[in-house]
Short mmCIF file of C-alpha atoms in Angstrom, two decimals:
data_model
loop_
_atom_site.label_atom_id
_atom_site.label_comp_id
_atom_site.label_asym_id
_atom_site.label_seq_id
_atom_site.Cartn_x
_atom_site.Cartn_y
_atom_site.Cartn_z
CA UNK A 126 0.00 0.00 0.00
CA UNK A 127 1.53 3.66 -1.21
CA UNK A 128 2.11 6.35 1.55
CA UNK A 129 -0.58 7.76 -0.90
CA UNK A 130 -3.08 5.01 -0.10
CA UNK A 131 -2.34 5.11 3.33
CA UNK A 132 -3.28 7.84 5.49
CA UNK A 133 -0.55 8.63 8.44
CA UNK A 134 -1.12 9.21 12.12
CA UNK A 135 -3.46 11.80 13.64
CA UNK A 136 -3.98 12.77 17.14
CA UNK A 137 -6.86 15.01 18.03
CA UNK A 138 -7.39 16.07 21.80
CA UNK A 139 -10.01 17.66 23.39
CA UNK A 140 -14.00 16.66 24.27
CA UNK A 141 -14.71 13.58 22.70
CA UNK A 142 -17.86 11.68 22.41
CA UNK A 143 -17.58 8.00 21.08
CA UNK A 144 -20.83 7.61 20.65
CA UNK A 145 -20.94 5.28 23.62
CA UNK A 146 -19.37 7.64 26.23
CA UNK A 147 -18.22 11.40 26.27
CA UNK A 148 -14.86 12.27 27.48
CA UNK A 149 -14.17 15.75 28.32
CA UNK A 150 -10.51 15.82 28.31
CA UNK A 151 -10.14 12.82 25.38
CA UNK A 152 -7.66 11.67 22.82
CA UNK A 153 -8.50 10.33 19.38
CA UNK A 154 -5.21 8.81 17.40
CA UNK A 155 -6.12 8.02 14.27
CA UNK A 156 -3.45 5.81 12.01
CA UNK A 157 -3.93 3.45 8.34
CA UNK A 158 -7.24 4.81 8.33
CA UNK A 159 -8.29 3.10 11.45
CA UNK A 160 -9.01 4.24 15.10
CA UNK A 161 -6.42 3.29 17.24
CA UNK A 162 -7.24 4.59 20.55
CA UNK A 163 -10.56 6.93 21.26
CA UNK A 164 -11.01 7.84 24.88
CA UNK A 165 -9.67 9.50 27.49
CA UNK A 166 -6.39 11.07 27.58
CA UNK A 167 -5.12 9.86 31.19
CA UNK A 168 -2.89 6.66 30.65
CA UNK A 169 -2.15 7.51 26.98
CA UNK A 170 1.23 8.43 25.76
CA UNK A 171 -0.15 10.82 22.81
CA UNK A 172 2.95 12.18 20.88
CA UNK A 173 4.46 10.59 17.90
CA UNK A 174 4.79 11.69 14.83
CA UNK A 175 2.21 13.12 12.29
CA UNK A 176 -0.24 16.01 12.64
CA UNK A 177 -1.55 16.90 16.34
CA UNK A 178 -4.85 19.07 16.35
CA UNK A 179 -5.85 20.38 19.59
CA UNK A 180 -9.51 21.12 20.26
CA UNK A 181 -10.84 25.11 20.29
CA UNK A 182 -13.48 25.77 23.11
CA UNK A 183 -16.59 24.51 22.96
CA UNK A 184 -15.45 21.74 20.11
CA UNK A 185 -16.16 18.51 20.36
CA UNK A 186 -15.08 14.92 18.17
CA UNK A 187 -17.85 12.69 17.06
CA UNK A 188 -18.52 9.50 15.12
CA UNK A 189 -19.15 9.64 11.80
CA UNK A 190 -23.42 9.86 11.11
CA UNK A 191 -25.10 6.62 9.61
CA UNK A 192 -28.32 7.34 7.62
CA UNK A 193 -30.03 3.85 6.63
CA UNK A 194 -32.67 5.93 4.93
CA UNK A 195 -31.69 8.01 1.59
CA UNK A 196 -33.04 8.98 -1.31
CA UNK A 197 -30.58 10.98 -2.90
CA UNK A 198 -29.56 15.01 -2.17
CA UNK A 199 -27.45 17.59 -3.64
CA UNK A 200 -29.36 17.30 -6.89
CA UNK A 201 -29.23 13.83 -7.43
CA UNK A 202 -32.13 11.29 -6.89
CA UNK A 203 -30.47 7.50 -6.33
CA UNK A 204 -33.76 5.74 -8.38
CA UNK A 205 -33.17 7.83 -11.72
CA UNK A 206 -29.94 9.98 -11.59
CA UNK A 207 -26.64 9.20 -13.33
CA UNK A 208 -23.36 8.18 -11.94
CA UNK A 209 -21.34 11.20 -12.24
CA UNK A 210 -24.17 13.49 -9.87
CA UNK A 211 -24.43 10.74 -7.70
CA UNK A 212 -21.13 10.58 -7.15
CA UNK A 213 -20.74 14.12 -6.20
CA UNK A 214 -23.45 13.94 -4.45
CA UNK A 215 -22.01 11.15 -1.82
CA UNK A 216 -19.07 13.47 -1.61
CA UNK A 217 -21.07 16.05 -0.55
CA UNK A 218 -23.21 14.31 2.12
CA UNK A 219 -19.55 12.84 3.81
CA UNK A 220 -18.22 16.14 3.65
CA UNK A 221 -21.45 17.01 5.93
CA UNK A 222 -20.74 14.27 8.11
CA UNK A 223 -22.80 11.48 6.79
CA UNK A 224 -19.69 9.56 6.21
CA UNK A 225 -22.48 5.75 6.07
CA UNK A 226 -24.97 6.20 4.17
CA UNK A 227 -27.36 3.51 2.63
CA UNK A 228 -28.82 4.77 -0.46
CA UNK A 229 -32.65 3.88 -0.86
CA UNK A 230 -34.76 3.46 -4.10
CA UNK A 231 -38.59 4.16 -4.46
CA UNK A 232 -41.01 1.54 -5.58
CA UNK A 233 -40.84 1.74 -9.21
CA UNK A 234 -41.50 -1.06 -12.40
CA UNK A 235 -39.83 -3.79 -12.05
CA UNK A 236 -37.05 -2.58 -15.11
CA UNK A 237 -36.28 0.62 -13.45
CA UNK A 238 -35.94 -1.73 -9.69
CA UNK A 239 -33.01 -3.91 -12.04
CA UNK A 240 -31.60 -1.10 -14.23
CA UNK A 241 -31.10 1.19 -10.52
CA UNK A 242 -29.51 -1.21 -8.63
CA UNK A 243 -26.07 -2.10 -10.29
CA UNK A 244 -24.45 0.87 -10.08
CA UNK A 245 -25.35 1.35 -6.59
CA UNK A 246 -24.54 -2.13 -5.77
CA UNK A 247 -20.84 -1.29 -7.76
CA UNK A 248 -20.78 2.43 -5.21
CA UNK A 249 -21.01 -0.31 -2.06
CA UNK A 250 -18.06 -2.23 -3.63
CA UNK A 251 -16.18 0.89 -3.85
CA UNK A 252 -16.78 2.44 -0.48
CA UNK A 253 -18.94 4.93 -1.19
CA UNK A 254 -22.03 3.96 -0.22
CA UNK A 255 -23.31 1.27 3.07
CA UNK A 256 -25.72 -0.98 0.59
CA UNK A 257 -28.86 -1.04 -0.51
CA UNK A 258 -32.80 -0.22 0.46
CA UNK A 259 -35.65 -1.31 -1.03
CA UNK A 260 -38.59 0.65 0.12
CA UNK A 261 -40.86 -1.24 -1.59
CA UNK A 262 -42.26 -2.15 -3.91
CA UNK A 263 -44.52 -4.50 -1.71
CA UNK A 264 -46.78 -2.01 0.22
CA UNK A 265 -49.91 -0.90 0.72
CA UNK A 266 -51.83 1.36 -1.78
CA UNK A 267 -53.48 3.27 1.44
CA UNK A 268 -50.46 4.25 2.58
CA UNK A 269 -48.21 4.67 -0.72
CA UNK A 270 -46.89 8.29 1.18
CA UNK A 271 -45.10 10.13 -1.81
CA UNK A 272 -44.64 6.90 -3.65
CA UNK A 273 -47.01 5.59 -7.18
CA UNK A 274 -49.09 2.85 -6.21
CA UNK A 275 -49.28 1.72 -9.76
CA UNK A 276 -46.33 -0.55 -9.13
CA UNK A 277 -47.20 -1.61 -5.58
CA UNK A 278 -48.03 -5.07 -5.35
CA UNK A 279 -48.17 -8.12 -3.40
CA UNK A 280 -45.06 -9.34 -2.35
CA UNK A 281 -43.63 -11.76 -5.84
CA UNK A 282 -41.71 -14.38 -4.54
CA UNK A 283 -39.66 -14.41 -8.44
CA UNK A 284 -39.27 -10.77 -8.61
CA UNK A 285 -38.04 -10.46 -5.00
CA UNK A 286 -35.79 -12.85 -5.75
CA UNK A 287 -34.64 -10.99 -8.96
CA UNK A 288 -33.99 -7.83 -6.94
CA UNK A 289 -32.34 -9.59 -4.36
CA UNK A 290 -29.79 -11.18 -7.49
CA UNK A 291 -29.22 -8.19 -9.00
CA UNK A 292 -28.07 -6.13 -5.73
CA UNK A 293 -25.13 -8.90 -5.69
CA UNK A 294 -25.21 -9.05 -2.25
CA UNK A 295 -25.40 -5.20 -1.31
CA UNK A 296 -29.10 -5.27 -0.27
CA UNK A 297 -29.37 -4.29 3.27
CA UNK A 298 -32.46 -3.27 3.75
CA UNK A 299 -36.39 -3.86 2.38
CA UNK A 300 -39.54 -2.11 3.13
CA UNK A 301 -42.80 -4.21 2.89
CA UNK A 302 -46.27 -3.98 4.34
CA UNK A 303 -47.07 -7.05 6.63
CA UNK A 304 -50.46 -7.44 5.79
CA UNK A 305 -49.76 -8.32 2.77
CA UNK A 306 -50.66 -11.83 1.44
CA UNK A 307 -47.11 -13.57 0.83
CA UNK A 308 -45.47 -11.25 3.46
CA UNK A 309 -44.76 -13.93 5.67
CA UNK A 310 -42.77 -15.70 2.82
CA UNK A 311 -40.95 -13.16 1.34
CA UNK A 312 -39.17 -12.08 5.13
CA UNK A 313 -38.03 -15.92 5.08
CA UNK A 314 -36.99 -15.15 1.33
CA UNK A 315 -34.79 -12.04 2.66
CA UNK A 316 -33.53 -12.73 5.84
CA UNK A 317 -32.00 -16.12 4.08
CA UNK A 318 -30.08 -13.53 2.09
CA UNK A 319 -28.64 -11.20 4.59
CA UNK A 320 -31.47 -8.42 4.19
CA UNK A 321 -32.82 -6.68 7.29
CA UNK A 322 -36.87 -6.74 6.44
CA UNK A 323 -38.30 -2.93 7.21
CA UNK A 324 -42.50 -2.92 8.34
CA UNK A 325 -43.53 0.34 6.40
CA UNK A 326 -46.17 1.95 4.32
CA UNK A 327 -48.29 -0.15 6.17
CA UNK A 328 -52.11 -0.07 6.65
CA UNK A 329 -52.11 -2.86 9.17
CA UNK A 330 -53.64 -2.96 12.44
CA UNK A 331 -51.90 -3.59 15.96
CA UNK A 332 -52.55 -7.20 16.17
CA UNK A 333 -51.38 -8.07 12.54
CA UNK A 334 -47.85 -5.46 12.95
CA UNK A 335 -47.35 -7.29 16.60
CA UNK A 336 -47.29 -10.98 14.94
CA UNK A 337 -45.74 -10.01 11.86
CA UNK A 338 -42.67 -8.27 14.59
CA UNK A 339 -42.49 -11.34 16.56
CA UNK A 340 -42.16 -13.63 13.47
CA UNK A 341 -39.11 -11.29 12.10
CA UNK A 342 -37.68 -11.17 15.59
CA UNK A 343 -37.43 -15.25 15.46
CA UNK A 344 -36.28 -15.43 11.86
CA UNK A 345 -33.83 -13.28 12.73
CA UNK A 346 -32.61 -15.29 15.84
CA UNK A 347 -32.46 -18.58 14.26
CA UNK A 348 -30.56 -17.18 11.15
CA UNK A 349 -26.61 -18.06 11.51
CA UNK A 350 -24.91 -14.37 11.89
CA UNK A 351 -21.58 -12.81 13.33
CA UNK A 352 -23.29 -13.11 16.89
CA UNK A 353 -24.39 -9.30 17.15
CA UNK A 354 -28.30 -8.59 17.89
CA UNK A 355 -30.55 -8.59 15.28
CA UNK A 356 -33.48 -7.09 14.56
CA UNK A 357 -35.89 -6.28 12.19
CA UNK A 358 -36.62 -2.45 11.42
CA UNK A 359 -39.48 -0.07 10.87
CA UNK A 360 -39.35 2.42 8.17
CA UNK A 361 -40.02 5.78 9.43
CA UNK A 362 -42.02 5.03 12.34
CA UNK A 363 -45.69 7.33 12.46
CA UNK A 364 -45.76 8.57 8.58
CA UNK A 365 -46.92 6.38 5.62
CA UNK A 366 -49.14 4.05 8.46
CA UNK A 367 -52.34 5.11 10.13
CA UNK A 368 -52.64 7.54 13.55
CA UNK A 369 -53.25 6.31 17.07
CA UNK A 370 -56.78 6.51 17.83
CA UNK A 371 -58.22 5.13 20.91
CA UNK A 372 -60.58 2.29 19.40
CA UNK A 373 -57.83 1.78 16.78
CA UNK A 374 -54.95 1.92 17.59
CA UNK A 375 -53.49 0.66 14.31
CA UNK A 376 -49.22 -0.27 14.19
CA UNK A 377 -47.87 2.47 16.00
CA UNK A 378 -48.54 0.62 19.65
CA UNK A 379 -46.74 -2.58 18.01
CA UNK A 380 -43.86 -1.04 16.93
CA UNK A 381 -42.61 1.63 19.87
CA UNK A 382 -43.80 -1.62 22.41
CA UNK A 383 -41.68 -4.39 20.11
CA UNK A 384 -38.40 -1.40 20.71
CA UNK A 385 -38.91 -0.95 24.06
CA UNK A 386 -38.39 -4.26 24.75
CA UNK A 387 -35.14 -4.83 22.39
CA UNK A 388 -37.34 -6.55 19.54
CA UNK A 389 -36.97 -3.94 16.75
CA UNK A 390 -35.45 -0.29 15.64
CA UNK A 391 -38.02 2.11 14.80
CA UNK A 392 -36.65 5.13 12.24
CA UNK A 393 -37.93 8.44 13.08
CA UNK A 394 -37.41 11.31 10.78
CA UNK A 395 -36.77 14.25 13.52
CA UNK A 396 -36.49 17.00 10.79
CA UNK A 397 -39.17 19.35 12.05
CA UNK A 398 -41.58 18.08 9.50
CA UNK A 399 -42.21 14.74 9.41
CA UNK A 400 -42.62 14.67 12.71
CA UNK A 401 -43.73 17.08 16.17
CA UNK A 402 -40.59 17.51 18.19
CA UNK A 403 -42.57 16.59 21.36
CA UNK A 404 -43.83 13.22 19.45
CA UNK A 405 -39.79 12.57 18.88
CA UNK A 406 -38.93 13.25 22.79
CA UNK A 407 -41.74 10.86 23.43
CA UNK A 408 -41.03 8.20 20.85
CA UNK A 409 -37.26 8.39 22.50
CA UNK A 410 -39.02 7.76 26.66
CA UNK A 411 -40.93 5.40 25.30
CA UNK A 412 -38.42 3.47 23.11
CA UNK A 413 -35.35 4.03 24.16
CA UNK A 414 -32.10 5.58 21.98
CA UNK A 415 -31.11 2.00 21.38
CA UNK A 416 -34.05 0.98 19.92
CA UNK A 417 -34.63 4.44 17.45
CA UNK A 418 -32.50 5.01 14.30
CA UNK A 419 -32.72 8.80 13.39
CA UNK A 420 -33.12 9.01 9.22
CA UNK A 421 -32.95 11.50 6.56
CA UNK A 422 -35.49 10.21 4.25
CA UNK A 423 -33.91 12.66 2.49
CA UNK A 424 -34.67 13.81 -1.82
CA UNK A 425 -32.54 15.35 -4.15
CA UNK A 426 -33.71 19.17 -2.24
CA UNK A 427 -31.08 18.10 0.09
CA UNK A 428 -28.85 20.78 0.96
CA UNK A 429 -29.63 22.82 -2.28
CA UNK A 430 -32.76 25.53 -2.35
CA UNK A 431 -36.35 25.27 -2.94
CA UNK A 432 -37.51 24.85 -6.39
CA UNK A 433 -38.75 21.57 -8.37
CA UNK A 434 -36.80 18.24 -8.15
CA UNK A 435 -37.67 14.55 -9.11
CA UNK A 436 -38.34 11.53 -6.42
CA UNK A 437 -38.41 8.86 -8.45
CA UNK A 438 -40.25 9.42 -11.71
CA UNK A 439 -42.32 11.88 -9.67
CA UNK A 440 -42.55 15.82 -9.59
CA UNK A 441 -41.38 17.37 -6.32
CA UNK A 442 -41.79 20.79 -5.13
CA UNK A 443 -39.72 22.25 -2.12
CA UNK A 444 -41.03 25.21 -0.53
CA UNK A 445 -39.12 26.63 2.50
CA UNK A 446 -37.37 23.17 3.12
CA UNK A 447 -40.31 21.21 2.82
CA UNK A 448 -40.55 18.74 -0.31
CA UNK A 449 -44.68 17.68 -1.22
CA UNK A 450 -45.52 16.00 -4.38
CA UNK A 451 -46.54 18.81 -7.31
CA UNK A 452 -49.30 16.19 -8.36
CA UNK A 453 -51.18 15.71 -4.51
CA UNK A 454 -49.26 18.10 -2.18
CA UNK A 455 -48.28 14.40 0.00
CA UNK A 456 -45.10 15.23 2.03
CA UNK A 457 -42.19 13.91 -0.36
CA UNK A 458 -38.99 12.68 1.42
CA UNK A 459 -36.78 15.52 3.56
CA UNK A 460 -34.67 17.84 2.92
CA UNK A 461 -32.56 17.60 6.16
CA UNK A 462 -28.93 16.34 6.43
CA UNK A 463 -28.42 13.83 9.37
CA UNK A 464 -26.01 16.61 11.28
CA UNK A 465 -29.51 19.17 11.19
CA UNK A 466 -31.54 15.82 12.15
CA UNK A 467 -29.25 15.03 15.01
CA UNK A 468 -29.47 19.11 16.12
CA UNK A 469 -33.49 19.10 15.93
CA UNK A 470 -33.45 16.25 18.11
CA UNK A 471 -31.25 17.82 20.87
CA UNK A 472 -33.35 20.62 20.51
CA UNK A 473 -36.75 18.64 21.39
CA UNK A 474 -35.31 18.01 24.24
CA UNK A 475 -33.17 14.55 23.78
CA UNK A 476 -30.42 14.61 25.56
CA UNK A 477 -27.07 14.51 23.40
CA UNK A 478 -25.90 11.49 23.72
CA UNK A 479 -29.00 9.75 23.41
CA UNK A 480 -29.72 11.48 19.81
CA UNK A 481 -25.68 10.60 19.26
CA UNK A 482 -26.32 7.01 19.55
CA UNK A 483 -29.19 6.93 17.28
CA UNK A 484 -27.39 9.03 14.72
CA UNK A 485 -24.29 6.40 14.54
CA UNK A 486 -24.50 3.46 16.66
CA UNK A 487 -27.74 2.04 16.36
CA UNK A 488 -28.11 2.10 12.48
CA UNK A 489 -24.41 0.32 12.06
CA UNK A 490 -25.77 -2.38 14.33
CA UNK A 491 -28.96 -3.14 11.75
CA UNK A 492 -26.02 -2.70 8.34
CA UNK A 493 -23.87 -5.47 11.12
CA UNK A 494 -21.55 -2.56 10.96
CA UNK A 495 -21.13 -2.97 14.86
CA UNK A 496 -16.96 -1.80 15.23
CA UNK A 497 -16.52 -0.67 12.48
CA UNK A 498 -19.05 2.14 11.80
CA UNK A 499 -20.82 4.10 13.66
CA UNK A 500 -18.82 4.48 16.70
CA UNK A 501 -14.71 5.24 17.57
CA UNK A 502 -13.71 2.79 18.87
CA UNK A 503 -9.98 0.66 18.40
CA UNK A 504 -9.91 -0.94 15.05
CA UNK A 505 -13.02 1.47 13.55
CA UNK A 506 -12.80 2.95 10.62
CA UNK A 507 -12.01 6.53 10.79
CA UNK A 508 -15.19 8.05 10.30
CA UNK A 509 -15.44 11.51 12.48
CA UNK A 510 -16.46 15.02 12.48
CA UNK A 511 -15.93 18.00 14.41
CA UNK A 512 -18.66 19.62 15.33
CA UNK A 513 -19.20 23.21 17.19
CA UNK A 514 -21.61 23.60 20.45
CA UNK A 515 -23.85 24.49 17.45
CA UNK A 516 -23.75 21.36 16.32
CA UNK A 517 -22.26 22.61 12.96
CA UNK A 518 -19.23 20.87 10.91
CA UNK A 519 -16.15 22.15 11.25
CA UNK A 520 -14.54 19.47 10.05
CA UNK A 521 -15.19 16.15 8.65
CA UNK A 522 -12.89 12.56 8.64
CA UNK A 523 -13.40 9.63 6.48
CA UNK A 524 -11.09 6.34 6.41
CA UNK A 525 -8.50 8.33 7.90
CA UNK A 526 -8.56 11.50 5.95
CA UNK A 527 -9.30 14.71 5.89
CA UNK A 528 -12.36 15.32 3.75
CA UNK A 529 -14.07 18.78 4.98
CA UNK A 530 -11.71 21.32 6.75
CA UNK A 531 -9.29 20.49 9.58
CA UNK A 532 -8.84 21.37 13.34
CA UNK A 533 -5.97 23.87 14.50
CA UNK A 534 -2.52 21.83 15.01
#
C-alpha cells in the first residue's frame, strides 16, 4: 500500500464523544485509516509523529453519522440519476458528516428496480455507499406516502428474488407492508439472504404489525450471523401508516412496544416536518435511543434551495425546506442532512448522547456494521467530524482523511 493510499497518524485532543461515552478531556489517534485509541487522555502516551490538532473551546469529536434511509440530495435522486451526480453527491453528504450512508430506491416497475440497482450495488463495492434499500415495492396502496401505487403489489416471490440477485449481495435493507398476502414468505426469502426486512407503508392494524414483529424477531434469531443482535426495522415510524386513535390503535402501539423491549429499531425522521418535536422526545421515553434510528429520508432538495426536483419518476416541489408531491401536495422525502436531524433532536429536548447514539450506533448495528461504523472505537474505521456547540461541521474525517476542513494543530 503507497504512503498515498495510506493515510498517516493523527492525534486530536479535546471533548470527545464516542458515541458510547463522552470524554471531556479525550484523545482520538487516528493511524492506516483506522481508530487506534478513542477515549480518554489519562494513561495515553499521545505524541508521535504526524499532525496533532488540539480542540478550540466549545469543540467537540464525534462519530461519523449513519443514515439507513436516503433517497438521494445535492441534486441527485439514487432511483433515476446518473453516476457522475451521484457521485458528487455522496461526496457532498460525507463532507457534511454522513460519512455511512445507505442509499434507498422508491417503488418503481420492475425494469427501473433492475436497471437502478447495479451501479449502486458497484458504489457499495467501492466504499462509497453502506448498501442497498428497497422501500418497496410491496406495500400498501393506502399508505403509498409520496410513492405511485401503480407498481405496488403483493409481495412476488420471483421478482423479490430478482432484486435480491441483481443487488449482488449489497441489499441491506427492504420495506414491505405485513399485511400483505405472501409477506410472511418473502421475510423468510430475505432474511436467508442477509437483508434486514423494514415494516412500512403499512395499513395494518396492531394485532397483525405485533405478529408479523415477533415472526421477524425469530427469523432473525435462528438465522446463523456474526453473533451481534438482530433485529428487524421499521421504516419511518408514524408517517406512511395510520394515527393512534383510541378504538384503533393501528401499528404504532406494536412497533414503539416491540423497541422498548429490544425486539426492533423504529426510524424516526426528527427534521421538524415529518414529525412534532414533542412526538420525537416521546417516541425516545418510550423506546429508548437504542431501539430508534434517526433518518434522513432525504430527496434530491437536500442541501440545495427550494424549487422543483424529481423523487423517483415523480414531480417534487420544495417550498421553504419542505418537499410535497406537485401532483397531490403528500409530504415527499426531507430535505434535512443527518447533522440538522441530530441538532433538531437535541433541541426537542433529547439529551445529546442519546440522539448521538441513534445518529451512529444504532443504524451500524442493523447494516452489522457494529466496530466498524458508527462508533470510535480501536480498530473502527475513521469516520469523524468535528462539530461546534452548534452542532455545525467544522470538520469532517473519512477512512482516515481529511475530507471537509481540519482542526488547529
Amino acid at each position: 500500500m503507497t504512503t498515498e493510499d495510506s493515510p498517516g497518524r493523527t492525534t486530536l485532543s479535546g471533548r470527545v464523544h464516542t458515541g458510547h461515552a463522552e470524554h471531556r478531556d479525550g484523545l482520538v489517534v487516528v493511524e492506516g485509516g483506522r481508530v487506534v485509541h478513542a477515549g480518554p487522555r489519562s494513561g495515553h502516551p499521545g505524541g508521535g509523529p504526524g499532525e496533532h490538532h488540539v480542540l478550540g473551546p466549545g469543540q467537540m469529536v464525534l462519530p461519523g453519522l449513519v443514515d439507513l434511509h436516503c433517497h438521494g440530495g445535492f441534486g441527485a435522486d439514487f432511483s433515476s440519476s446518473a453516476e457522475g451526480p451521484i457521485r458528487a453527491t455522496l461526496d457532498a453528504f460525507h463532507r457534511q458528516g454522513t460519512t455511512t450512508l445507505v442509499a434507498s430506491l422508491v417503488t418503481a416497475s420492475r425494469e427501473d428496480l433492475l436497471a437502478a440497482e447495479p451501479l449502486l450495488a458497484a458504489l457499495t463495492r467501492e466504499g462509497l455507499v453502506a448498501g442497498i434499500h428497497l422501500e418497496g415495492p410491496f406495500l400498501s396502496t393506502a399508505r403509498c406516502g409520496a410513492q405511485d401505487p401503480a407498481w405496488m403489489r403483493d409481495p412476488d416471490p420471483g421478482l423479490a428474488a430478482d432484486l435480491v440477485a441483481a443487488a449482488a449481495g449489497t441489499l441491506r435493507t427492504m420495506t414491505f407492508a405485513p399485511e400483505l398476502p405472501g409477506s410472511r414468505e418473502l421475510a423468510e426469502l430475505l432474511v436467508a439472504h442477509g437483508v434486514v426486512p423494514s415494516l412500512g407503508h403499512t395499513d395494518a392494524d396492531t394485532e397483525t404489525v405485533d405478529t408479523a414483529l415477533h415472526h421477524l424477531q425469530e427469523l432473525l434469531q435462528r438465522t446463523p450471523g456474526d453473533g451481534a443482535p438482530r433485529s428487524p426495522t421499521v421504516t419511518h415510524l408514524f408517517n406512511a401508516m395510520p394515527a393512534i386513535h383510541h378504538r384503533s390503535p393501528g401499528p404504532v402501539p406494536a412497533c414503539l412496544r416491540a423497541a422498548a423491549q429490544g425486539r426492533a429499531v423504529v426510524e424516526l425522521i426528527a427534521d421538524g416536518t415529518h414529525l412534532d418535536p414533542g412526538i420525537v422526545r416521546w417516541a425516545f421515553e418510550l423506546a429508548g435511543a437504542d431501539s430508534i434510528a434517526l433518518v434522513t429520508d432525504g430527496m434530491a432538495a437536500t442541501g440545495l434551495t427550494d424549487g422543483t426536483y424529481t423523487l423517483g419518476a415523480a414531480e417534487v416541489r420544495v417550498q421553504d425546506g419542505v418537499a410535497t408531491l406537485v401532483s397531490n401536495g403528500s409530504i415527499a422525502g426531507g430535505t434535512a442532512t443527518m447533522l440538522e436531524v441530530l441538532r433538531r433532536t437535541v433541541a426537542a429536548g433529547v439529551p445529546l448522547g442519546e440522539a448521538l447514539r441513534s445518529a451512529t450506533v444504532v443504524p451500524a448495528r442493523v447494516l452489522g456494521l457494529a466496530g466498524e461504523a458508527g462508533s470510535l472505537a480501536t480498530g473502527a474505521l475513521a469516520d469523524l467530524l468535528v462539530v461546534g456547540e452548534d452542532l455545525r461541521p467544522a470538520a469532517v474525517m473519512r477512512r482516515g482523511r481529511w475530507i471537509s476542513g481540519a482542526p488547529p494543530r
